[in-house]
Amino acid sequence: MSAKSPGPNDHFLTVYRRKFRAWRGSRPFWAGLLTILGGVPIAYLPYGNIKLGNLTLALATTAGAGSLIIGVLLMVLGLTMWFQVHTRVFAGVAAILLALVSLVVSNIGGFLVGFLLALIGGALGIAWGEPGSVPAKGARAAKGRTEKASEPAVAGGPNGVDGASATDDLSATSPVDGTNGRHRAG
């Protein structure tokens, strides 16, 4: 029995919590959540009323439909970040643009609360990377210790270029043919 498989004694809430944690870790969860939460005040506030004792304060604006559309689009973009992970950059940029438009259209972006939540959610959506796509610091350090140090550049090197040797890595990539980004044509 592996450590990840649910055993007969695991409580069903523990199993669901593990599954949710795995699902949450494979997508920009917090970016989507903040974007959804940012759309709620932007969509709601132009239609809501605040009651202060016997006084009713209506927050309706002339652009109420625009506020509703922006709020609903932000909520949809948050869900898109969750369920269509490959479109996270588009959804993040669109969320940032809609948050900026909400400043003008809907009560200063839902009294700045919706604006800030949508702005931060969109930025997190753009910045999120796939788990395991960037090696950990320890892996890079271990890799650097095992590789041979490159030779110093010498004049009239093997490629016929002064100051360049075959082991100089000028492109920070390692193509399969080992040319380090240099063309073979002369």
Coordinates of N, CA, C and O in Angstrom, one line a residue:
M1 N 0.8 -1.2 0.0 CA 0.0 0.0 0.0 C 0.9 1.2 0.0 O 1.8 1.3 0.8
S2 N 0.6 2.2 -0.9 CA 1.4 3.4 -1.0 C 0.9 4.4 0.0 O -0.2 4.3 0.5
A3 N 1.7 5.4 0.2 CA 1.3 6.5 1.2 C 0.2 7.4 0.6 O -0.6 8.0 1.4
K4 N 0.0 7.4 -0.7 CA -1.0 8.3 -1.3 C -2.3 7.6 -1.5 O -3.3 8.3 -1.6
S5 N -2.4 6.3 -1.5 CA -3.6 5.6 -1.7 C -4.4 5.6 -0.4 O -3.9 5.4 0.7
P6 N -5.7 5.9 -0.5 CA -6.5 5.8 0.7 C -6.7 4.4 1.2 O -7.0 3.5 0.5
G7 N -6.4 4.3 2.5 CA -6.5 2.9 3.1 C -7.9 2.7 3.6 O -8.7 3.6 3.6
P8 N -8.2 1.5 4.1 CA -9.5 1.2 4.6 C -9.8 2.1 5.9 O -11.0 2.2 6.2
N9 N -8.8 2.6 6.6 CA -9.1 3.3 7.8 C -9.1 4.8 7.6 O -9.3 5.5 8.6
D10 N -8.9 5.3 6.4 CA -8.9 6.7 6.2 C -10.3 7.2 6.2 O -11.2 6.7 5.6
H11 N -10.5 8.4 6.8 CA -11.8 9.0 6.9 C -12.1 9.6 5.5 O -11.2 10.1 4.8
F12 N -13.4 9.6 5.1 CA -13.7 10.1 3.8 C -13.3 11.6 3.6 O -13.0 12.1 2.5
L13 N -13.4 12.4 4.7 CA -13.0 13.8 4.6 C -11.5 13.9 4.4 O -11.1 14.8 3.7
T14 N -10.7 13.0 4.9 CA -9.3 13.1 4.7 C -9.0 12.8 3.2 O -8.1 13.4 2.6
V15 N -9.7 11.8 2.7 CA -9.5 11.5 1.2 C -9.9 12.6 0.4 O -9.1 13.0 -0.6
Y16 N -11.0 13.3 0.6 CA -11.4 14.5 -0.2 C -10.5 15.6 0.0 O -10.2 16.4 -1.0
R17 N -9.9 15.8 1.2 CA -9.0 16.9 1.4 C -7.7 16.7 0.6 O -7.2 17.6 0.0
R18 N -7.2 15.4 0.6 CA -6.1 15.1 -0.2 C -6.3 15.3 -1.7 O -5.5 15.9 -2.5
K19 N -7.5 14.9 -2.2 CA -7.8 15.1 -3.6 C -7.9 16.6 -4.0 O -7.5 17.0 -5.0
F20 N -8.6 17.4 -3.1 CA -8.7 18.8 -3.3 C -7.3 19.5 -3.3 O -7.1 20.3 -4.1
R21 N -6.5 19.1 -2.4 CA -5.1 19.6 -2.3 C -4.3 19.3 -3.6 O -3.6 20.2 -4.2
A22 N -4.5 18.1 -4.1 CA -3.8 17.8 -5.4 C -4.4 18.6 -6.6 O -3.7 19.1 -7.4
W23 N -5.7 18.7 -6.6 CA -6.4 19.5 -7.6 C -6.0 21.0 -7.5 O -5.7 21.6 -8.5
R24 N -5.9 21.5 -6.3 CA -5.6 22.9 -6.1 C -4.1 23.2 -6.5 O -3.8 24.3 -7.0
G25 N -3.3 22.2 -6.3 CA -1.8 22.4 -6.6 C -1.5 22.4 -8.1 O -0.5 22.8 -8.5
S26 N -2.5 21.9 -8.9 CA -2.2 21.7 -10.3 C -2.8 22.9 -11.2 O -2.8 22.8 -12.4
R27 N -3.2 24.0 -10.5 CA -3.8 25.1 -11.2 C -3.6 26.4 -10.4 O -3.3 26.3 -9.2
P28 N -3.8 27.5 -11.0 CA -3.7 28.8 -10.2 C -4.9 29.0 -9.4 O -5.8 29.9 -9.7
F29 N -5.1 28.3 -8.3 CA -6.3 28.3 -7.5 C -6.5 29.7 -6.9 O -7.6 30.2 -6.9
W30 N -5.5 30.2 -6.2 CA -5.7 31.5 -5.5 C -5.9 32.6 -6.5 O -6.6 33.6 -6.2
A31 N -5.3 32.6 -7.7 CA -5.6 33.6 -8.7 C -7.1 33.6 -9.1 O -7.7 34.6 -9.2
G32 N -7.6 32.4 -9.3 CA -9.0 32.3 -9.7 C -9.9 32.7 -8.6 O -10.9 33.4 -8.8
L33 N -9.6 32.3 -7.4 CA -10.4 32.7 -6.2 C -10.5 34.2 -6.0 O -11.5 34.8 -5.9
L34 N -9.3 34.9 -6.1 CA -9.3 36.3 -5.9 C -10.0 37.0 -7.1 O -10.7 38.1 -6.8
T35 N -9.9 36.5 -8.3 CA -10.6 37.1 -9.4 C -12.1 37.0 -9.2 O -12.9 37.9 -9.5
I36 N -12.6 35.8 -8.8 CA -14.0 35.6 -8.6 C -14.5 36.5 -7.5 O -15.5 37.2 -7.6
L37 N -13.7 36.6 -6.4 CA -14.1 37.5 -5.3 C -14.1 38.9 -5.7 O -14.8 39.7 -5.1
G38 N -13.2 39.3 -6.6 CA -13.2 40.7 -7.1 C -14.4 41.0 -8.0 O -14.8 42.2 -8.0
G39 N -14.9 40.0 -8.6 CA -16.1 40.3 -9.5 C -17.4 40.5 -8.7 O -18.3 41.1 -9.2
V40 N -17.4 39.9 -7.5 CA -18.7 40.0 -6.7 C -19.0 41.4 -6.3 O -20.1 41.9 -6.6
P41 N -18.1 42.2 -5.7 CA -18.5 43.6 -5.3 C -18.7 44.5 -6.5 O -19.5 45.4 -6.5
I42 N -18.0 44.2 -7.6 CA -18.2 45.0 -8.8 C -19.5 44.8 -9.4 O -20.2 45.8 -9.8
A43 N -20.0 43.6 -9.4 CA -21.3 43.3 -9.9 C -22.5 43.7 -9.0 O -23.5 44.1 -9.4
Y44 N -22.2 43.5 -7.7 CA -23.3 43.7 -6.7 C -23.6 45.1 -6.3 O -24.7 45.6 -6.2
L45 N -22.6 45.9 -6.1 CA -22.7 47.2 -5.5 C -23.6 48.2 -6.3 O -24.4 48.9 -5.7
P46 N -23.5 48.2 -7.6 CA -24.4 49.1 -8.3 C -25.9 48.8 -8.2 O -26.8 49.6 -8.4
Y47 N -26.2 47.6 -7.7 CA -27.6 47.2 -7.6 C -28.0 47.1 -6.1 O -29.2 46.8 -5.8
G48 N -27.1 47.2 -5.2 CA -27.4 47.0 -3.8 C -27.8 48.4 -3.1 O -27.5 49.5 -3.6
N49 N -28.4 48.2 -2.0 CA -28.8 49.4 -1.2 C -28.3 49.1 0.2 O -28.3 48.0 0.7
I50 N -27.8 50.2 0.8 CA -27.3 50.2 2.2 C -28.3 50.9 3.1 O -28.7 52.0 2.8
K51 N -28.7 50.2 4.1 CA -29.7 50.8 5.1 C -29.0 51.2 6.3 O -28.3 50.4 7.0
L52 N -29.1 52.5 6.6 CA -28.5 53.1 7.9 C -29.7 53.6 8.7 O -30.1 54.7 8.6
G53 N -30.2 52.7 9.5 CA -31.4 53.1 10.3 C -32.6 53.2 9.4 O -33.0 52.2 8.7
N54 N -33.2 54.4 9.3 CA -34.3 54.6 8.4 C -33.9 55.2 7.1 O -34.7 55.3 6.2
L55 N -32.6 55.4 6.9 CA -32.1 56.0 5.7 C -31.6 54.9 4.8 O -30.8 54.0 5.2
T56 N -32.1 54.9 3.5 CA -31.7 53.9 2.5 C -30.8 54.6 1.5 O -31.2 55.6 0.9
L57 N -29.6 54.1 1.4 CA -28.6 54.7 0.5 C -28.5 53.8 -0.8 O -28.1 52.7 -0.7
A58 N -29.0 54.4 -1.9 CA -28.9 53.6 -3.2 C -27.6 53.9 -3.9 O -27.2 55.0 -4.0
L59 N -26.9 52.8 -4.3 CA -25.6 53.0 -4.9 C -25.7 52.8 -6.4 O -24.7 52.7 -7.1
A60 N -26.9 52.9 -7.0 CA -27.1 52.7 -8.4 C -26.4 53.8 -9.2 O -26.4 55.0 -8.9
T61 N -25.7 53.3 -10.3 CA -25.1 54.3 -11.2 C -25.8 54.2 -12.6 O -26.6 53.3 -12.8
T62 N -25.4 55.1 -13.4 CA -26.0 55.0 -14.8 C -25.4 53.9 -15.6 O -26.0 53.5 -16.6
A63 N -24.3 53.4 -15.2 CA -23.6 52.3 -15.9 C -23.8 51.0 -15.1 O -22.9 50.2 -15.1
G64 N -25.0 50.7 -14.6 CA -25.2 49.5 -13.8 C -25.1 48.2 -14.6 O -24.6 47.2 -14.2
A65 N -25.5 48.3 -15.9 CA -25.4 47.1 -16.7 C -23.9 46.8 -17.0 O -23.5 45.7 -17.1
G66 N -23.2 47.9 -17.2 CA -21.7 47.7 -17.5 C -21.0 47.1 -16.3 O -20.2 46.2 -16.4
S67 N -21.4 47.5 -15.1 CA -20.9 46.9 -13.9 C -21.2 45.4 -13.7 O -20.4 44.6 -13.3
L68 N -22.5 45.1 -14.1 CA -22.9 43.7 -14.0 C -22.1 42.9 -15.0 O -21.6 41.8 -14.7
I69 N -21.9 43.4 -16.2 CA -21.1 42.6 -17.2 C -19.7 42.5 -16.8 O -19.1 41.4 -16.9
I70 N -19.1 43.5 -16.2 CA -17.7 43.4 -15.8 C -17.6 42.4 -14.7 O -16.6 41.6 -14.6
G71 N -18.5 42.5 -13.7 CA -18.4 41.6 -12.6 C -18.6 40.1 -13.0 O -17.9 39.2 -12.5
V72 N -19.5 39.9 -13.9 CA -19.8 38.5 -14.3 C -18.6 38.0 -15.1 O -18.2 36.8 -15.0
L73 N -18.0 38.8 -16.0 CA -16.8 38.4 -16.8 C -15.7 38.1 -15.8 O -14.9 37.2 -16.1
L74 N -15.5 38.9 -14.8 CA -14.4 38.6 -13.8 C -14.6 37.2 -13.2 O -13.7 36.4 -13.0
M75 N -15.9 36.9 -12.8 CA -16.2 35.6 -12.2 C -15.9 34.5 -13.2 O -15.3 33.5 -12.8
V76 N -16.3 34.7 -14.5 CA -16.0 33.7 -15.5 C -14.5 33.5 -15.7 O -14.0 32.4 -15.9
L77 N -13.8 34.6 -15.7 CA -12.3 34.5 -15.9 C -11.7 33.8 -14.7 O -10.7 33.0 -14.9
G78 N -12.2 34.0 -13.5 CA -11.7 33.2 -12.4 C -11.9 31.7 -12.5 O -11.1 30.9 -12.2
L79 N -13.1 31.4 -13.0 CA -13.4 29.9 -13.2 C -12.6 29.4 -14.4 O -12.2 28.2 -14.4
T80 N -12.3 30.2 -15.4 CA -11.5 29.8 -16.5 C -10.1 29.5 -16.0 O -9.4 28.5 -16.5
M81 N -9.5 30.3 -15.1 CA -8.2 30.0 -14.5 C -8.2 28.6 -13.8 O -7.2 28.0 -13.8
W82 N -9.3 28.3 -13.2 CA -9.4 27.0 -12.5 C -9.5 25.8 -13.5 O -8.8 24.8 -13.3
F83 N -10.4 25.9 -14.5 CA -10.7 24.7 -15.3 C -10.1 24.7 -16.7 O -10.1 23.7 -17.3
Q84 N -9.5 25.8 -17.1 CA -8.7 25.9 -18.4 C -7.4 26.4 -18.1 O -7.1 27.6 -18.4
V85 N -6.5 25.6 -17.5 CA -5.2 26.1 -17.0 C -4.4 26.7 -18.1 O -3.6 27.7 -17.9
H86 N -4.4 26.2 -19.3 CA -3.6 26.6 -20.4 C -3.9 28.0 -20.8 O -3.2 28.7 -21.5
T87 N -5.1 28.6 -20.4 CA -5.5 29.9 -20.8 C -5.3 30.9 -19.7 O -5.9 32.0 -19.7
R88 N -4.5 30.6 -18.7 CA -4.3 31.4 -17.5 C -3.7 32.8 -17.8 O -4.1 33.8 -17.2
V89 N -2.8 32.9 -18.8 CA -2.2 34.2 -19.1 C -3.3 35.1 -19.7 O -3.4 36.3 -19.4
F90 N -4.0 34.6 -20.7 CA -5.1 35.4 -21.3 C -6.1 35.8 -20.2 O -6.5 37.0 -20.2
A91 N -6.5 34.9 -19.4 CA -7.5 35.2 -18.3 C -6.9 36.2 -17.3 O -7.6 37.1 -16.9
G92 N -5.6 36.1 -17.0 CA -5.0 37.1 -16.1 C -4.9 38.5 -16.7 O -5.3 39.5 -16.1
V93 N -4.6 38.6 -18.0 CA -4.5 39.9 -18.7 C -5.9 40.5 -18.8 O -6.1 41.7 -18.5
A94 N -6.9 39.7 -19.1 CA -8.2 40.2 -19.3 C -8.8 40.6 -17.9 O -9.5 41.6 -17.8
A95 N -8.4 39.9 -16.8 CA -8.9 40.3 -15.5 C -8.3 41.6 -15.1 O -9.0 42.5 -14.5
I96 N -7.0 41.8 -15.4 CA -6.4 43.1 -15.1 C -7.0 44.2 -15.9 O -7.3 45.3 -15.3
L97 N -7.3 44.0 -17.1 CA -7.9 45.1 -17.9 C -9.3 45.4 -17.5 O -9.7 46.5 -17.4
L98 N -10.1 44.3 -17.1 CA -11.5 44.6 -16.6 C -11.4 45.2 -15.3 O -12.3 46.1 -15.0
A99 N -10.4 44.9 -14.4 CA -10.3 45.6 -13.2 C -10.1 47.1 -13.4 O -10.6 47.9 -12.7
L100 N -9.2 47.4 -14.3 CA -8.9 48.8 -14.6 C -10.2 49.5 -15.1 O -10.4 50.7 -14.8
V101 N -10.9 48.9 -16.0 CA -12.1 49.5 -16.5 C -13.2 49.7 -15.4 O -13.9 50.6 -15.5
S102 N -13.2 48.8 -14.5 CA -14.2 48.9 -13.4 C -14.0 50.1 -12.5 O -14.9 50.6 -11.9
L103 N -12.8 50.7 -12.5 CA -12.6 51.9 -11.8 C -13.5 53.0 -12.3 O -14.0 53.8 -11.5
V104 N -13.6 53.1 -13.6 CA -14.4 54.2 -14.2 C -15.9 53.8 -14.3 O -16.8 54.6 -14.0
V105 N -16.2 52.5 -14.5 CA -17.6 52.1 -14.8 C -18.4 51.9 -13.5 O -19.5 52.3 -13.4
S106 N -17.8 51.2 -12.5 CA -18.7 50.7 -11.4 C -18.2 51.2 -10.0 O -17.4 50.5 -9.4
N107 N -18.6 52.4 -9.6 CA -18.3 52.9 -8.2 C -16.9 52.7 -7.8 O -16.6 52.1 -6.8
I108 N -16.0 53.2 -8.6 CA -14.6 53.1 -8.3 C -14.1 51.6 -8.1 O -13.5 51.3 -7.1
G109 N -14.6 50.8 -9.0 CA -14.2 49.4 -8.9 C -14.7 48.7 -7.7 O -14.0 47.9 -7.1
G110 N -15.9 48.9 -7.4 CA -16.5 48.2 -6.2 C -15.9 48.8 -4.9 O -15.5 48.0 -4.0
F111 N -15.8 50.1 -4.9 CA -15.1 50.8 -3.7 C -13.7 50.3 -3.5 O -13.3 50.0 -2.4
L112 N -13.0 50.1 -4.5 CA -11.6 49.6 -4.6 C -11.4 48.2 -4.1 O -10.3 47.6 -4.3
V113 N -12.3 47.6 -3.5 CA -12.2 46.2 -3.0 C -12.2 45.3 -4.1 O -11.2 44.4 -4.3
G114 N -13.2 45.3 -5.0 CA -13.2 44.5 -6.2 C -12.1 44.7 -7.1 O -11.5 43.8 -7.7
F115 N -11.7 46.0 -7.3 CA -10.6 46.4 -8.2 C -9.3 45.7 -7.7 O -8.6 45.1 -8.5
L116 N -9.0 45.8 -6.4 CA -7.7 45.3 -5.9 C -7.7 43.7 -5.9 O -6.7 43.1 -6.3
L117 N -8.9 43.1 -5.6 CA -8.9 41.7 -5.6 C -8.7 41.1 -7.1 O -8.0 40.2 -7.3
A118 N -9.4 41.8 -8.0 CA -9.3 41.3 -9.4 C -7.9 41.6 -10.0 O -7.4 40.8 -10.7
L119 N -7.3 42.7 -9.6 CA -6.0 43.1 -10.1 C -4.9 42.1 -9.5 O -4.1 41.6 -10.3
I120 N -5.0 41.8 -8.3 CA -4.1 40.8 -7.7 C -4.3 39.4 -8.2 O -3.4 38.7 -8.6
G121 N -5.6 39.0 -8.4 CA -5.9 37.7 -9.0 C -5.4 37.6 -10.4 O -4.8 36.5 -10.8
G122 N -5.6 38.6 -11.2 CA -5.1 38.6 -12.6 C -3.5 38.5 -12.6 O -3.0 37.7 -13.4
A123 N -2.9 39.2 -11.7 CA -1.4 39.2 -11.7 C -0.9 37.8 -11.3 O 0.1 37.3 -11.8
L124 N -1.6 37.2 -10.3 CA -1.2 35.8 -9.9 C -1.5 34.8 -11.0 O -0.7 33.8 -11.1
G125 N -2.5 35.0 -11.8 CA -2.8 34.1 -12.9 C -1.7 34.2 -13.9 O -1.3 33.1 -14.5
I126 N -1.2 35.3 -14.2 CA -0.1 35.5 -15.2 C 1.2 34.9 -14.6 O 1.9 34.2 -15.3
A127 N 1.5 35.1 -13.4 CA 2.7 34.7 -12.8 C 2.8 33.2 -12.4 O 3.9 32.7 -12.2
W128 N 1.7 32.5 -12.4 CA 1.6 31.1 -11.9 C 2.4 30.3 -13.0 O 2.2 30.4 -14.2
G129 N 3.1 29.3 -12.5 CA 3.8 28.3 -13.4 C 3.4 26.9 -13.0 O 3.0 26.6 -11.9
E130 N 3.5 26.0 -14.0 CA 3.2 24.6 -13.7 C 4.1 24.1 -12.7 O 5.3 24.4 -12.6
P131 N 3.6 23.2 -11.8 CA 4.4 22.6 -10.8 C 5.5 21.7 -11.4 O 5.2 21.0 -12.3
G132 N 6.7 21.9 -11.0 CA 7.8 21.1 -11.5 C 8.4 21.7 -12.8 O 9.3 21.1 -13.4
S133 N 7.9 22.8 -13.3 CA 8.5 23.4 -14.5 C 9.8 24.1 -14.3 O 10.7 24.2 -15.1
V134 N 10.0 24.6 -13.0 CA 11.3 25.2 -12.7 C 12.0 24.3 -11.6 O 11.4 24.0 -10.6
P135 N 13.2 23.9 -11.9 CA 13.9 23.1 -10.9 C 14.1 23.8 -9.6 O 14.3 25.0 -9.6
A136 N 14.1 23.0 -8.6 CA 14.3 23.6 -7.2 C 15.8 24.1 -7.1 O 16.7 23.7 -7.8
K137 N 16.0 25.0 -6.1 CA 17.4 25.5 -5.9 C 18.4 24.5 -5.6 O 19.5 24.5 -6.1
G138 N 18.0 23.5 -4.8 CA 18.9 22.4 -4.5 C 19.2 21.6 -5.7 O 20.4 21.1 -5.8
A139 N 18.3 21.4 -6.6 CA 18.6 20.6 -7.8 C 19.6 21.3 -8.7 O 20.5 20.7 -9.3
R140 N 19.4 22.7 -8.8 CA 20.4 23.4 -9.7 C 21.8 23.4 -9.0 O 22.8 23.3 -9.7
A141 N 21.8 23.5 -7.7 CA 23.1 23.5 -7.1 C 23.8 22.2 -7.2 O 25.0 22.1 -7.5
A142 N 23.1 21.1 -7.1 CA 23.7 19.7 -7.3 C 24.1 19.5 -8.7 O 25.1 18.9 -9.0
K143 N 23.3 20.0 -9.6 CA 23.7 19.9 -11.1 C 25.0 20.7 -11.3 O 25.8 20.2 -12.1
G144 N 25.1 21.8 -10.8 CA 26.3 22.6 -11.0 C 27.6 22.0 -10.4 O 28.6 22.2 -11.0
R145 N 27.4 21.2 -9.3 CA 28.6 20.6 -8.8 C 29.1 19.4 -9.6 O 30.2 19.1 -9.6
T146 N 28.2 18.7 -10.3 CA 28.5 17.5 -11.0 C 29.1 17.8 -12.4 O 29.8 17.0 -13.0
E147 N 28.7 19.0 -13.0 CA 29.2 19.3 -14.3 C 30.7 19.8 -14.3 O 31.1 20.4 -13.3
K148 N 31.4 19.5 -15.4 CA 32.8 20.0 -15.5 C 32.7 21.5 -15.7 O 31.9 22.0 -16.4
A149 N 33.7 22.2 -15.2 CA 33.9 23.6 -15.4 C 34.3 23.8 -16.8 O 35.1 23.1 -17.4
S150 N 33.8 24.9 -17.5 CA 34.2 25.1 -18.9 C 35.6 25.7 -18.9 O 36.1 26.3 -18.0
E151 N 36.3 25.4 -20.0 CA 37.6 25.8 -20.2 C 37.7 27.3 -20.5 O 36.7 27.9 -21.1
P152 N 38.7 28.0 -20.1 CA 38.8 29.4 -20.4 C 39.0 29.6 -21.9 O 39.5 28.8 -22.6
A153 N 38.5 30.7 -22.4 CA 38.5 31.0 -23.8 C 40.0 31.3 -24.2 O 40.7 32.0 -23.5
V154 N 40.3 30.8 -25.3 CA 41.7 31.0 -25.9 C 41.6 31.6 -27.2 O 40.6 31.4 -28.0
A155 N 42.6 32.4 -27.6 CA 42.6 33.0 -28.9 C 42.8 31.9 -30.0 O 43.6 31.0 -29.8
G156 N 42.1 32.0 -31.1 CA 42.2 31.0 -32.2 C 41.6 29.7 -31.7 O 42.2 28.7 -32.0
G157 N 40.5 29.7 -31.1 CA 39.8 28.5 -30.6 C 39.4 27.5 -31.7 O 39.6 27.8 -32.9
P158 N 38.9 26.4 -31.3 CA 38.6 25.4 -32.3 C 37.5 25.8 -33.3 O 37.4 25.2 -34.4
N159 N 36.7 26.8 -33.0 CA 35.7 27.2 -34.0 C 36.2 28.3 -34.9 O 35.4 28.8 -35.7
G160 N 37.4 28.6 -34.8 CA 37.9 29.7 -35.7 C 37.6 31.1 -35.3 O 37.9 32.0 -36.0
V161 N 37.0 31.2 -34.1 CA 36.6 32.6 -33.6 C 37.6 32.9 -32.5 O 37.7 32.1 -31.6
D162 N 38.2 34.1 -32.5 CA 39.1 34.4 -31.5 C 38.3 34.6 -30.2 O 37.3 35.3 -30.1
G163 N 38.8 34.0 -29.1 CA 38.2 34.1 -27.8 C 37.0 33.2 -27.5 O 36.4 33.3 -26.5
A164 N 36.7 32.3 -28.4 CA 35.6 31.4 -28.2 C 36.1 29.9 -28.2 O 36.9 29.6 -29.0
S165 N 35.6 29.1 -27.3 CA 36.0 27.7 -27.3 C 34.7 26.9 -27.5 O 33.6 27.4 -27.3
A166 N 34.8 25.7 -27.7 CA 33.7 24.8 -27.9 C 32.8 24.6 -26.7 O 31.7 24.3 -26.8
T167 N 33.4 24.8 -25.5 CA 32.6 24.6 -24.3 C 32.0 25.9 -23.8 O 31.3 25.8 -22.8
D168 N 32.2 27.1 -24.4 CA 31.6 28.3 -24.0 C 30.1 28.2 -24.3 O 29.7 27.9 -25.4
D169 N 29.3 28.5 -23.3 CA 27.8 28.4 -23.5 C 27.3 29.8 -23.6 O 27.1 30.5 -22.6
L170 N 27.1 30.3 -24.8 CA 26.7 31.7 -25.0 C 25.2 31.9 -25.0 O 24.8 33.0 -24.8
S171 N 24.5 30.9 -25.2 CA 23.0 31.0 -25.3 C 22.3 30.6 -24.1 O 21.1 30.7 -24.0
A172 N 22.9 30.1 -23.1 CA 22.3 29.5 -21.9 C 21.4 28.4 -22.2 O 20.5 28.0 -21.4
T173 N 21.5 27.8 -23.3 CA 20.8 26.6 -23.7 C 21.7 25.5 -24.1 O 22.9 25.8 -24.4
S174 N 21.3 24.3 -24.2 CA 22.1 23.2 -24.6 C 21.4 22.4 -25.7 O 20.7 21.4 -25.4
P175 N 21.5 22.8 -26.9 CA 20.9 22.0 -28.0 C 21.5 20.6 -28.1 O 22.6 20.3 -27.6
V176 N 20.8 19.7 -28.7 CA 21.1 18.3 -28.8 C 22.5 18.2 -29.5 O 23.3 17.4 -29.2
D177 N 22.7 19.0 -30.6 CA 23.9 18.8 -31.4 C 25.1 19.4 -30.7 O 26.2 19.3 -31.2
G178 N 25.0 20.1 -29.6 CA 26.1 20.6 -28.8 C 26.8 21.8 -29.4 O 27.9 22.2 -29.0
T179 N 26.1 22.5 -30.3 CA 26.7 23.7 -30.9 C 26.4 25.0 -30.0 O 27.0 26.0 -30.3
N180 N 25.6 24.9 -29.0 CA 25.3 26.0 -28.1 C 24.8 27.2 -28.8 O 25.2 28.3 -28.6
G181 N 24.0 27.0 -29.8 CA 23.3 28.1 -30.5 C 24.1 28.6 -31.7 O 23.7 29.5 -32.4
R182 N 25.3 28.1 -31.9 CA 26.1 28.6 -33.0 C 25.7 27.8 -34.3 O 25.5 26.6 -34.3
H183 N 25.7 28.5 -35.4 CA 25.4 27.8 -36.7 C 26.7 27.2 -37.3 O 27.8 27.7 -37.0
R184 N 26.5 26.1 -38.0 CA 27.6 25.4 -38.6 C 28.1 26.1 -39.9 O 29.2 25.9 -40.3
A185 N 27.2 26.8 -40.5 CA 27.5 27.3 -41.8 C 28.5 28.5 -41.6 O 28.4 29.3 -40.7
G186 N 29.4 28.6 -42.5 CA 30.5 29.5 -42.3 C 30.7 30.8 -42.6 O 31.4 31.6 -42.3

